[in-house]
Coordinates of C-alpha atoms in Angstrom, one line a residue:
M239 CA 0.2 0.0 -0.1
Q240 CA 1.0 3.3 -1.0
I241 CA 0.9 6.5 1.3
S242 CA -0.6 7.6 -3.1
D243 CA -3.4 5.3 -2.2
L244 CA -4.7 6.5 0.4
P245 CA -7.6 7.1 1.8
Y246 CA -8.6 3.3 1.6
P247 CA -11.4 2.3 -0.6
D248 CA -13.1 0.3 2.8
P249 CA -11.4 0.4 6.4
G250 CA -12.0 -3.3 7.1
V251 CA -14.2 -4.0 10.2
P252 CA -11.8 -3.7 12.9
D253 CA -11.8 -6.0 15.6
A254 CA -12.7 -3.6 18.7
R255 CA -13.1 -6.3 21.2
S256 CA -10.1 -4.6 22.9
G257 CA -7.4 -2.4 22.9
P258 CA -4.4 -5.2 21.8
R259 CA -7.1 -7.3 19.8
F260 CA -7.2 -3.9 17.9
L261 CA -3.5 -3.4 17.5
L262 CA -3.0 -6.7 16.3
W263 CA -6.1 -6.1 13.9
L264 CA -4.1 -3.4 12.3
G265 CA -0.9 -5.0 11.8
R266 CA -1.9 -8.0 10.0
N267 CA -3.7 -5.4 7.9
Q268 CA 0.1 -3.9 7.2
L269 CA 1.2 -7.0 6.3
G270 CA 2.6 -6.5 3.0
G271 CA 4.3 -3.2 4.8
Q272 CA 5.6 -4.7 7.6
F273 CA 7.4 -7.1 5.5
K274 CA 9.1 -4.9 3.5
S275 CA 10.1 -2.9 6.7
L276 CA 11.5 -5.4 7.8
C277 CA 13.1 -6.4 5.2
W278 CA 15.1 -2.7 4.9
G279 CA 15.8 -3.4 8.4
L280 CA 17.8 -6.6 8.4
M281 CA 20.0 -5.2 5.7
H282 CA 20.0 -1.7 7.7
H283 CA 20.8 -4.1 11.0
C284 CA 23.4 -6.7 9.5
G285 CA 25.2 -3.9 7.5
I286 CA 25.6 -2.1 11.2
A287 CA 26.2 -5.7 12.7
G288 CA 29.0 -6.6 10.2
L289 CA 31.4 -3.1 10.7
P290 CA 32.8 -5.2 13.6
F291 CA 33.9 -7.8 12.0
A292 CA 35.3 -5.8 9.2
V293 CA 37.2 -4.0 12.1
G294 CA 38.2 -7.0 13.5
L295 CA 39.6 -8.3 10.1
G296 CA 41.4 -5.4 8.9
V297 CA 43.3 -5.1 12.3
E298 CA 44.4 -8.3 12.6
A299 CA 45.8 -7.5 8.1
V300 CA 47.6 -4.5 9.8
V301 CA 49.1 -6.6 12.7
D302 CA 49.8 -9.3 9.7
R303 CA 50.8 -6.2 7.4
D304 CA 48.4 -8.0 4.9
G305 CA 48.0 -5.8 2.1
T306 CA 45.7 -7.3 -0.2
R307 CA 43.3 -8.8 2.8
L308 CA 43.1 -5.4 4.1
L309 CA 42.2 -4.1 0.7
L310 CA 39.3 -6.5 0.8
V311 CA 38.5 -5.6 4.0
G312 CA 38.0 -1.9 2.9
G313 CA 35.9 -3.3 0.0
L314 CA 34.0 -5.0 2.8
I315 CA 33.5 -1.6 4.8
L316 CA 32.4 -0.3 0.9
L317 CA 29.4 -2.9 0.6
L318 CA 28.7 -3.0 4.3
G319 CA 28.7 1.4 4.3
I320 CA 26.1 1.1 0.8
A321 CA 24.2 -1.8 2.7
I322 CA 23.6 0.3 5.2
S323 CA 23.1 3.8 3.5
L324 CA 20.7 1.9 1.7
G325 CA 19.1 -0.2 4.4
D326 CA 18.6 2.5 6.4
T327 CA 17.0 5.1 3.8
M328 CA 14.8 2.8 2.5
L329 CA 13.8 1.3 6.0
H330 CA 12.6 5.2 6.9
R331 CA 10.6 5.6 4.2
T332 CA 8.3 2.4 4.1
A333 CA 7.6 3.1 8.5
V334 CA 6.5 6.3 7.3
T335 CA 4.6 4.7 5.5
N336 CA 3.5 2.3 7.8
W337 CA 2.4 5.0 10.3
I338 CA 0.5 7.3 8.1
T339 CA -1.3 4.1 6.2
A340 CA -2.3 2.7 9.9
A341 CA -3.2 6.3 11.6
A342 CA -5.1 6.8 7.5
R343 CA -7.0 4.1 8.6
V344 CA -8.2 4.5 12.1
Q345 CA -8.6 8.0 11.0
Q346 CA -11.3 6.5 8.1
L347 CA -13.1 3.7 10.9
L348 CA -13.1 7.0 13.1
A349 CA -14.9 9.2 11.2
R350 CA -17.2 6.2 9.4
K351 CA -18.1 5.6 13.3
T352 CA -18.8 9.0 14.0
A353 CA -21.6 9.3 10.8
E354 CA -22.7 5.8 11.6
L355 CA -23.7 7.6 15.4
G356 CA -24.1 10.6 14.7
A357 CA -25.7 13.2 18.0
A358 CA -25.5 9.8 19.7
L359 CA -21.9 9.8 20.1
S360 CA -21.4 12.7 22.2
R361 CA -24.4 11.1 24.1
R362 CA -22.1 8.0 25.2
V363 CA -18.8 9.2 25.2
A364 CA -17.3 12.4 26.5
A365 CA -16.0 14.9 23.9
G366 CA -12.4 15.4 25.2
E367 CA -12.5 11.4 25.4
V368 CA -14.0 11.6 21.1
V369 CA -11.2 15.0 20.6
A370 CA -8.2 12.5 21.9
V371 CA -8.6 9.5 20.1
S372 CA -9.0 11.4 16.5
T373 CA -5.9 13.2 17.2
G374 CA -3.2 11.9 19.9
D375 CA -4.3 8.3 20.2
V376 CA -4.6 8.1 16.0
E377 CA -0.6 9.2 15.8
K378 CA 0.4 6.5 19.1
I379 CA -2.3 3.9 17.5
G380 CA 0.8 4.5 14.3
W381 CA 3.2 4.8 15.8
F382 CA 3.4 1.6 17.5
V383 CA 2.5 -0.3 13.9
E384 CA 5.7 1.2 12.5
A385 CA 7.4 1.0 15.2
V386 CA 7.1 -3.5 15.2
S387 CA 9.2 -3.9 11.8
R388 CA 11.9 -1.8 13.0
F389 CA 12.4 -3.5 16.6
L390 CA 12.1 -7.2 14.7
A391 CA 14.9 -6.2 12.4
A392 CA 16.4 -4.8 15.5
A393 CA 16.3 -7.7 17.8
F394 CA 17.4 -10.0 14.8
A395 CA 20.4 -8.0 14.8
V396 CA 21.3 -8.5 18.1
V397 CA 20.8 -12.2 17.9
V398 CA 22.9 -11.5 14.8
I399 CA 25.8 -9.9 17.0
C400 CA 25.5 -12.1 19.9
V401 CA 25.7 -15.4 17.9
G402 CA 28.6 -14.1 15.9
L403 CA 30.6 -13.1 19.1
V404 CA 30.2 -16.9 20.2
L405 CA 31.1 -17.6 17.3
Y406 CA 34.5 -15.4 16.3
A407 CA 35.7 -15.2 19.8
P408 CA 34.2 -17.8 22.9
A409 CA 36.5 -17.2 25.2
L410 CA 34.9 -12.9 25.0
G411 CA 31.5 -13.8 23.1
V412 CA 30.0 -15.8 25.9
V413 CA 30.4 -12.9 28.1
V414 CA 28.3 -10.4 25.6
A415 CA 25.7 -13.3 25.1
I416 CA 25.2 -13.2 28.3
G417 CA 25.3 -9.4 29.5
V418 CA 22.5 -8.3 26.2
P419 CA 19.6 -10.0 27.9
V420 CA 19.8 -8.9 30.9
L421 CA 20.4 -5.2 28.7
A422 CA 17.8 -6.1 26.7
V423 CA 14.9 -7.1 30.2
A424 CA 16.4 -4.9 32.7
V425 CA 13.7 -2.1 32.0
L426 CA 10.7 -4.1 32.5
P427 CA 10.2 -4.0 35.8
L428 CA 9.4 0.2 35.5
L429 CA 6.9 -0.5 32.7
P430 CA 4.1 -1.1 34.1
H431 CA 4.8 2.3 36.3
A432 CA 5.5 4.2 33.7
T433 CA 2.7 3.0 31.5
Q434 CA 0.2 3.8 34.7
R435 CA 1.9 7.3 34.9
A436 CA 1.4 7.5 31.0
D437 CA -2.4 6.6 31.8
V438 CA -3.2 9.3 34.2
Q439 CA -1.2 12.2 32.2
R440 CA -3.8 11.1 29.1
E441 CA -6.4 10.7 31.5
K442 CA -6.1 13.6 32.9
A443 CA -5.4 15.6 29.4
G444 CA -8.7 14.1 27.7
R445 CA -10.4 16.0 30.9
A446 CA -8.3 19.1 30.1
T447 CA -9.8 18.7 26.3
E448 CA -13.1 17.9 27.6
L449 CA -13.4 21.4 29.5
A450 CA -11.5 23.4 26.9
S451 CA -14.4 22.3 24.4
D452 CA -16.8 23.1 26.7
T453 CA -15.4 26.4 27.4
V454 CA -14.8 27.6 23.9
A455 CA -18.1 26.3 22.6
G456 CA -20.4 28.0 26.1
L457 CA -18.2 31.3 25.3
R458 CA -20.7 33.6 24.6
V459 CA -23.1 32.1 27.4
L460 CA -20.1 32.5 30.1
R461 CA -19.5 35.8 29.1
G462 CA -23.0 37.0 29.3
I463 CA -23.4 35.6 33.0
G464 CA -20.0 36.9 34.3
G465 CA -18.1 33.3 34.1
E466 CA -15.6 33.4 31.8
E467 CA -12.6 33.9 34.3
L468 CA -14.1 31.3 36.6
F469 CA -14.4 28.6 34.0
L470 CA -11.2 30.1 32.5
G471 CA -9.0 29.4 35.8
R472 CA -10.4 26.5 36.0
Y473 CA -9.2 25.1 32.8
R474 CA -5.8 26.6 34.4
E475 CA -5.6 24.2 36.7
A476 CA -6.5 21.2 35.1
S477 CA -3.5 22.1 32.6
Q478 CA -0.8 22.4 35.6
E479 CA -2.5 19.0 36.8
V480 CA -1.6 18.4 33.4
R481 CA 2.1 19.2 33.4
K482 CA 2.5 18.0 37.3
A483 CA 1.4 13.9 35.5
A484 CA 3.2 14.6 32.6
V485 CA 6.4 15.4 34.7
R486 CA 5.9 12.4 36.5
S487 CA 5.8 10.2 33.6
A488 CA 8.7 12.4 32.2
R489 CA 11.0 11.1 34.8
M490 CA 10.1 7.6 35.4
W491 CA 11.2 8.0 31.3
A492 CA 14.0 9.4 31.7
L493 CA 15.4 6.9 34.5
I494 CA 14.6 4.3 32.1
S495 CA 16.7 5.3 29.5
A496 CA 18.5 6.5 32.5
I497 CA 19.4 2.3 32.5
Q498 CA 19.4 1.9 29.2
V499 CA 22.7 3.9 29.0
L500 CA 23.9 2.7 31.9
L501 CA 24.6 -1.1 31.7
P502 CA 25.5 -0.5 28.3
G503 CA 28.0 1.1 30.0
L504 CA 29.1 -1.3 32.3
L505 CA 28.5 -4.1 29.3
L506 CA 31.3 -2.3 27.9
I507 CA 34.0 -2.0 30.4
T508 CA 33.2 -5.2 31.7
V509 CA 34.4 -6.8 27.9
V510 CA 37.0 -4.0 27.9
W511 CA 38.5 -4.9 31.5
Y512 CA 37.9 -8.9 30.8
G513 CA 39.1 -8.5 27.5
A514 CA 43.0 -7.3 28.0
E515 CA 43.8 -10.3 30.4
L516 CA 42.6 -12.1 27.6
V517 CA 44.8 -10.4 24.9
L518 CA 47.3 -10.7 27.4
D519 CA 47.3 -14.0 28.0
G520 CA 47.2 -14.9 24.4
R521 CA 43.5 -16.0 24.3
I522 CA 42.2 -13.3 21.7
T523 CA 44.3 -11.2 19.5
V524 CA 43.9 -7.9 19.1
G525 CA 40.9 -7.4 16.2
E526 CA 39.4 -10.3 18.2
L527 CA 39.2 -7.8 20.8
V528 CA 38.6 -4.2 19.2
A529 CA 35.8 -6.2 16.8
V530 CA 34.0 -7.3 20.4
F531 CA 34.2 -3.9 21.9
S532 CA 32.9 -2.6 18.2
A533 CA 30.3 -5.1 18.2
V534 CA 28.9 -4.2 21.9
A535 CA 29.7 -0.4 21.3
L536 CA 27.5 -0.4 18.1
M537 CA 25.0 -3.2 19.7
L538 CA 23.7 0.6 21.5
Y539 CA 21.6 1.2 18.3
P540 CA 19.5 -1.6 18.0
L541 CA 18.7 -2.2 21.4
R542 CA 17.3 1.3 22.0
H543 CA 14.5 0.2 19.8
F544 CA 13.7 -2.2 23.0
E545 CA 13.1 0.8 24.4
E546 CA 11.3 2.2 21.6
I547 CA 8.7 -1.4 21.2
A548 CA 7.9 -1.1 24.8
M549 CA 7.5 3.4 24.5
A550 CA 5.6 2.7 21.8
Y551 CA 2.9 0.1 22.7
S552 CA 2.7 1.6 26.7
F553 CA 1.6 4.9 24.6
S554 CA -0.3 2.8 22.2
R555 CA -2.4 0.2 24.9
P556 CA -4.2 2.8 25.9
S557 CA -4.9 4.5 22.9
A558 CA -6.0 2.0 20.9
K559 CA -8.1 0.9 24.1
R560 CA -9.7 4.2 23.5
A561 CA -10.0 4.1 20.2
A562 CA -12.1 0.4 20.5
R563 CA -14.2 1.3 22.2
V564 CA -15.5 3.9 20.1
L565 CA -15.4 2.2 17.5
S566 CA -17.3 -0.6 18.9
L567 CA -20.5 1.2 19.5
T568 CA -23.4 0.7 17.3
R569 CA -26.8 2.7 17.1
T570 CA -27.8 -0.1 19.7
D571 CA -28.1 1.1 23.1
P572 CA -25.1 -0.3 25.2
E573 CA -26.7 -3.0 27.2
T574 CA -27.7 -4.4 23.9
E575 CA -24.3 -4.9 22.1
T576 CA -23.1 -6.3 25.0
A577 CA -25.7 -8.9 25.1
A578 CA -25.2 -9.1 21.0
E579 CA -21.1 -9.8 21.8
T580 CA -21.6 -12.4 24.5
A581 CA -23.9 -14.3 22.0
T582 CA -21.9 -14.2 19.5
E583 CA -17.9 -14.1 21.3
T584 CA -17.2 -17.4 20.0
A585 CA -18.4 -17.1 17.3
T586 CA -15.9 -14.4 15.7
A587 CA -13.2 -14.9 18.7
T588 CA -10.8 -16.0 15.0
A589 CA -12.7 -15.5 12.5
S590 CA -11.6 -13.6 9.2
D591 CA -12.3 -9.6 8.4
A592 CA -14.4 -11.2 5.4
E593 CA -16.0 -13.9 7.5
R594 CA -17.9 -10.8 10.6
T595 CA -18.5 -9.1 7.5
A596 CA -20.6 -11.9 5.8
A597 CA -21.8 -12.5 8.8
V598 CA -23.8 -9.5 9.0
A599 CA -27.0 -10.0 8.0
R600 CA -28.2 -8.4 4.9
P601 CA -30.6 -5.2 5.4
P602 CA -33.9 -5.3 3.7
A603 CA -34.9 -3.1 0.8
A604 CA -35.8 0.6 0.7
P605 CA -39.5 0.6 1.4
A606 CA -41.6 2.3 -1.5
P607 CA -41.7 6.1 -1.6
G608 CA -45.1 7.2 -0.1
G609 CA -45.1 5.5 2.9
D610 CA -46.5 6.6 6.0
L611 CA -44.2 7.1 9.2
Y612 CA -45.3 5.0 12.5
D613 CA -43.7 5.1 15.7
P614 CA -45.1 2.3 17.3
E615 CA -43.7 3.3 20.9
T616 CA -45.6 5.9 21.4
G617 CA -48.3 5.5 18.2
L618 CA -47.4 8.5 16.6
L619 CA -48.7 8.4 12.5
A620 CA -47.3 10.6 10.1
P621 CA -49.5 9.9 7.5
A622 CA -47.7 10.4 4.1
G623 CA -47.4 13.9 1.7
L624 CA -49.0 15.8 5.4
F625 CA -47.9 18.1 7.0
T626 CA -48.0 16.4 10.6
A627 CA -47.5 19.2 14.0
V628 CA -46.0 17.4 17.3
V629 CA -47.1 18.9 20.9
C630 CA -44.7 17.1 23.2
G631 CA -45.3 18.8 26.6
D632 CA -41.4 17.7 27.9
P633 CA -39.5 19.2 25.7
D634 CA -36.8 16.8 26.2
L635 CA -39.2 13.9 25.0
A636 CA -39.7 16.3 21.9
G637 CA -36.1 16.0 21.0
R638 CA -35.8 11.7 21.8
L639 CA -38.8 11.6 19.5
A640 CA -37.4 13.4 16.9
E641 CA -33.8 11.6 17.1
R642 CA -36.3 7.9 16.9
L643 CA -38.8 9.6 13.8
G644 CA -35.2 10.0 12.2
G645 CA -33.3 6.3 13.0
H646 CA -31.2 7.5 15.7
P647 CA -33.2 6.5 18.9
A648 CA -30.3 6.9 22.1
D649 CA -32.3 3.7 24.0
T650 CA -33.4 0.8 22.1
V651 CA -33.9 -1.8 24.9
G652 CA -37.4 -3.1 24.3
N653 CA -38.2 0.2 21.6
P654 CA -39.6 -1.5 18.4
S655 CA -37.9 0.6 15.7
V656 CA -39.6 3.4 13.4
L657 CA -41.5 1.8 10.2
L658 CA -41.7 3.6 6.7
G659 CA -43.6 2.0 4.7
G660 CA -43.6 -0.9 6.9
V661 CA -39.9 -1.5 7.5
A662 CA -37.8 -1.1 10.4
L663 CA -35.7 2.1 10.1
D664 CA -33.1 0.1 12.1
D665 CA -32.8 -3.0 9.7
L666 CA -32.7 -0.5 6.9
E667 CA -28.6 0.4 6.0
L668 CA -27.6 4.0 7.9
D669 CA -26.8 5.3 4.0
T670 CA -30.8 4.9 3.1
A671 CA -32.8 5.1 6.5
R672 CA -30.7 8.6 6.3
T673 CA -31.8 9.5 3.0
L674 CA -35.5 8.6 3.2
V675 CA -36.0 10.5 6.4
L676 CA -34.0 13.6 7.3
V677 CA -34.1 14.7 10.7
Q678 CA -33.0 19.0 11.9
D679 CA -32.3 18.9 15.3
K680 CA -33.3 22.2 17.6
D681 CA -29.3 23.6 17.9
P682 CA -27.9 22.4 13.9
V683 CA -24.6 23.3 13.1
L684 CA -23.3 25.0 9.4
L685 CA -19.7 24.7 9.1
S686 CA -17.6 27.5 7.5
G687 CA -17.4 28.2 3.8
T688 CA -19.5 29.4 1.1
L689 CA -23.2 30.1 1.7
R690 CA -23.4 27.9 -1.2
E691 CA -20.8 25.3 -0.4
L692 CA -23.5 25.3 2.8
L693 CA -26.0 24.5 0.3
D694 CA -24.2 21.9 -1.4
V695 CA -25.9 18.9 -0.3
P696 CA -26.4 15.6 -1.3
A697 CA -30.4 16.7 -3.0
S698 CA -33.3 14.9 -5.2
G699 CA -32.5 17.8 -7.2
A700 CA -36.3 19.1 -7.3
V701 CA -35.5 21.8 -5.0
G702 CA -32.8 24.5 -5.6
A703 CA -31.5 27.1 -3.4
A704 CA -33.1 30.0 -4.7
E705 CA -36.8 28.4 -3.5
A706 CA -35.3 26.9 -0.2
L707 CA -33.8 29.9 1.0
A708 CA -36.8 32.1 0.8
A709 CA -39.1 29.4 1.8
A710 CA -37.3 30.2 5.1
Q711 CA -37.0 33.5 4.9
C712 CA -33.8 34.5 4.4
A713 CA -33.5 37.6 2.4
D714 CA -32.1 39.3 5.6
V715 CA -29.3 36.7 5.9
L716 CA -28.1 37.3 2.1
D717 CA -28.0 41.0 2.9
A718 CA -25.8 40.6 5.2
L719 CA -23.7 38.1 3.9
S720 CA -23.7 40.4 1.0
Q721 CA -22.3 43.7 3.3
S722 CA -19.9 41.6 4.9
A723 CA -18.6 39.8 2.2
P724 CA -15.0 41.4 1.1
D725 CA -14.7 43.5 -1.7
G726 CA -14.7 41.7 -5.2
V727 CA -17.2 39.4 -4.4
D728 CA -20.7 40.4 -5.4
D729 CA -23.1 37.4 -4.8
P730 CA -24.0 36.4 -1.2
M731 CA -24.3 32.5 -2.4
D732 CA -20.1 33.5 -2.1
A733 CA -19.8 34.9 0.8
R734 CA -18.4 33.2 3.4
I735 CA -19.7 31.7 6.6
T736 CA -17.7 31.9 9.7
E737 CA -17.1 28.5 11.7
R738 CA -20.8 27.7 13.4
G739 CA -22.2 31.1 11.8
R740 CA -21.1 32.0 15.0
S741 CA -21.1 35.6 13.3
L742 CA -24.7 35.7 12.4
S743 CA -27.6 35.7 14.6
G744 CA -29.7 33.0 16.2
G745 CA -32.5 33.4 14.0
Q746 CA -30.7 33.2 11.1
R747 CA -27.9 31.0 11.7
Q748 CA -31.9 28.7 11.9
R749 CA -33.0 29.8 8.7
L750 CA -30.3 28.9 6.7
A751 CA -30.2 25.4 8.5
L752 CA -33.5 25.0 7.5
A753 CA -32.9 26.1 4.2
R754 CA -29.9 23.4 4.2
S755 CA -33.1 21.1 4.6
L756 CA -35.0 22.0 2.2
V757 CA -32.7 21.7 -0.9
T758 CA -32.2 17.8 0.6
D759 CA -35.8 17.4 0.0
P760 CA -36.0 13.7 2.1
E761 CA -39.1 11.5 1.5
V762 CA -39.6 12.4 5.5
L763 CA -38.7 16.1 6.9
V764 CA -38.6 15.9 10.8
L765 CA -37.7 19.6 12.0
D766 CA -37.2 19.9 15.9
E767 CA -38.8 23.1 16.9
P768 CA -36.8 25.2 13.8
T769 CA -38.5 27.9 14.6
S770 CA -37.8 28.7 18.1
A771 CA -35.3 31.2 17.5
V772 CA -37.3 34.2 15.5
D773 CA -40.0 36.6 15.4
S774 CA -43.7 35.8 15.3
H775 CA -44.0 37.6 11.5
T776 CA -41.4 35.7 10.2
E777 CA -42.0 32.4 11.5
A778 CA -46.0 33.0 9.7
R779 CA -43.8 33.1 6.7
I780 CA -42.0 30.5 7.4
A781 CA -44.7 27.9 8.3
G782 CA -46.5 28.9 4.5
G783 CA -43.2 28.6 2.8
V784 CA -42.2 25.2 4.4
A785 CA -45.8 24.2 4.2
A786 CA -45.5 24.9 0.2
L787 CA -42.4 23.7 -0.8
R788 CA -43.2 20.5 1.5
A789 CA -46.6 19.8 -0.2
G790 CA -47.4 16.6 -1.2
R791 CA -43.8 15.1 0.7
T792 CA -44.8 13.9 4.6
T793 CA -42.9 17.1 7.2
V794 CA -43.3 16.5 10.5
V795 CA -42.7 19.3 12.8
L796 CA -42.4 19.5 16.8
A797 CA -43.6 22.5 17.8
S798 CA -45.8 24.0 20.3
S799 CA -45.8 27.4 18.2
P800 CA -49.7 28.4 17.3
L801 CA -48.8 30.0 14.3
L802 CA -46.8 26.8 13.2
L803 CA -49.5 24.3 14.5
D804 CA -52.4 26.3 12.4
R805 CA -50.5 25.5 9.1
A806 CA -50.9 21.7 9.9
D807 CA -52.4 19.4 8.3
R808 CA -53.3 17.7 11.3
V809 CA -51.7 18.2 14.7
V810 CA -50.7 15.1 17.6
L811 CA -50.5 15.3 21.2
V812 CA -47.7 13.6 22.7
D813 CA -48.6 13.6 26.8
G814 CA -46.9 11.3 29.3
G815 CA -45.3 9.2 25.9
T816 CA -47.9 8.4 24.4
V817 CA -50.8 9.8 21.6
S818 CA -53.7 10.9 23.6
A819 CA -55.2 13.5 20.8
V820 CA -55.6 14.1 17.3
G821 CA -57.4 16.7 15.0
T822 CA -56.3 20.1 13.7
H823 CA -55.2 22.8 15.8
R824 CA -58.3 24.2 16.6
E825 CA -60.8 21.5 16.7
L826 CA -57.8 20.4 20.0
L827 CA -57.3 24.0 21.0
R828 CA -61.0 23.3 21.6
D829 CA -61.7 19.9 23.0
E830 CA -58.3 19.4 25.1
P831 CA -57.2 21.2 27.6
R832 CA -54.0 20.0 27.9
Y833 CA -53.2 21.0 24.9
R834 CA -54.6 24.5 25.7
A835 CA -52.2 24.4 27.9
I836 CA -49.6 23.6 26.6
V837 CA -49.9 26.3 23.2
T838 CA -50.9 28.9 25.3
R839 CA -48.6 28.4 28.2
E840 CA -52.0 28.7 30.4
T841 CA -50.0 27.3 34.0
D842 CA -52.1 25.3 36.7
E843 CA -54.1 27.6 38.3
E844 CA -55.4 29.9 34.8
Q845 CA -56.6 26.2 34.2
L846 CA -58.6 25.6 37.6
L847 CA -59.7 28.9 37.3
D848 CA -60.9 28.5 34.0
S849 CA -62.4 25.4 35.3
V850 CA -64.5 27.1 37.6
E851 CA -66.2 29.4 35.4
G852 CA -67.5 27.0 33.6
L853 CA -69.1 24.9 36.2
D854 CA -70.5 28.3 37.3
K855 CA -71.3 29.3 34.0
L856 CA -73.1 26.1 33.4
R857 CA -75.1 26.5 37.1
E858 CA -76.1 29.6 35.9
L859 CA -77.6 28.4 32.6
T860 CA -79.1 25.1 34.8
E861 CA -80.9 27.5 36.6
I862 CA -82.4 29.5 34.2
E863 CA -83.8 26.6 31.9
E864 CA -85.8 25.3 36.0
S865 CA -86.9 28.8 36.5
A866 CA -88.3 29.0 33.3

């Protein structure tokens, strides 16, 4: 796989049962790149391993005054130098390729999962954790994946050097062969402590990131209530906690690095001291001592990869655990996920990607156009082609109901799926379900870019941008964008919108989001309080524009505004979690006290007063009839 081939056509189905399994799955999907990196690493490290022996042969040739042999040794050193240079260059190239491709695969998986879960992701995973996974954790995971092949090449080189020294100078090579494994495992007892401190650092960093995200998102509100300094002070405290945790973690890694320097130094001293005695005793030659000393000195380079792989794994393991946690989420409830995982764990323990993909049941075909939208949980029915308004006494219930109608339920334990034309939305492919039903929540997000780019969304093509903007009453928004556009930009469609539309008012953002939804022209459009931030005159015009533009298309609006409710073909009252009344706005206003209380904002005392006055009038009429 080359970097130019990214992104992957299909990143695959990850094994997200645990962090180590996820790392193993990533490694298996890059065996080709790992093999290339291993081969170039072997060339590089074996070239380094051959240098001491060549130097030893050269010293012996000088001692023996053998010019021909010295010339051959010079040629051998030249070949080893070429192998080292070429191997190092290509090893770096392939290692970076492995790093980037692994990181890109994880990024694609996270992006796909984010698109799949939608708004449910932020409810089940903290925002700071999502940011940490998609940024720093991706790099750490890629680091471990690319470090594996370099570590294997270094470990092979160390084994080759030790075996070669034992064969070349047995008396001194045995000392090296015993000392090197001790060096390799000396820091293992410290790794759990280093990993624990690194985990604490990442946990605190995630909290600080989450706090920063909340502070930035609510900065305007914080300034309004005077709480800006309070939250900034909390962020300063959190960042200081991160700094202290980072220092504690760095101290442990510094200790590990010091041991990696100290112990090889002691081994070098031992080799020189013992080797000198062997030379004086005539048991080895000067050339052999030089060769062994050079081999031990050069061995420090591949030994560093042992420390690196330990660091890479300790940092990537919790990162992979967090990534696997996000990737294991589904559109269903966590309890349902756990039950499903338990039921299929044995079957999927050794399954390949293709087997796991084939194990997923084929989704049903999309329903025929013109079907009714029905929610079995509440009993809500939105007939095809009609403008249905839904009034809920609980605003939170309205938000959850909008998510259910769009196939994004927050809780599915024991709850049946919403049906469109008799087909369950939860059983459809995600892309199909979202093409059929579009939900605009009460706090829509506008991406930065031009207005033309904002309205360039997947659509049926039946509704143009001008029609949608007119229906959403965006004329003043276009004027505002034209006035704020830089010189040379005459068309308001080319005016830029800042991040999340922060340069616009709440009502302007809401209307642009409504225009974007209207341009999409889905079969079913669900709007949650689409006019809560606009004045009553604009709201009345929007109600008429949406009703006219969506004529013949199924539209569901969750609202309590009389101006919207009066334009609806039918109004449904959902009280206590179920449908309690259905009719027109005027009928329900006359016949349903609960509906009238929600729409007119009557208090309980006012309702009671109306009831008492009604009873008094009834008594008066009864007395008049009896006297007559």
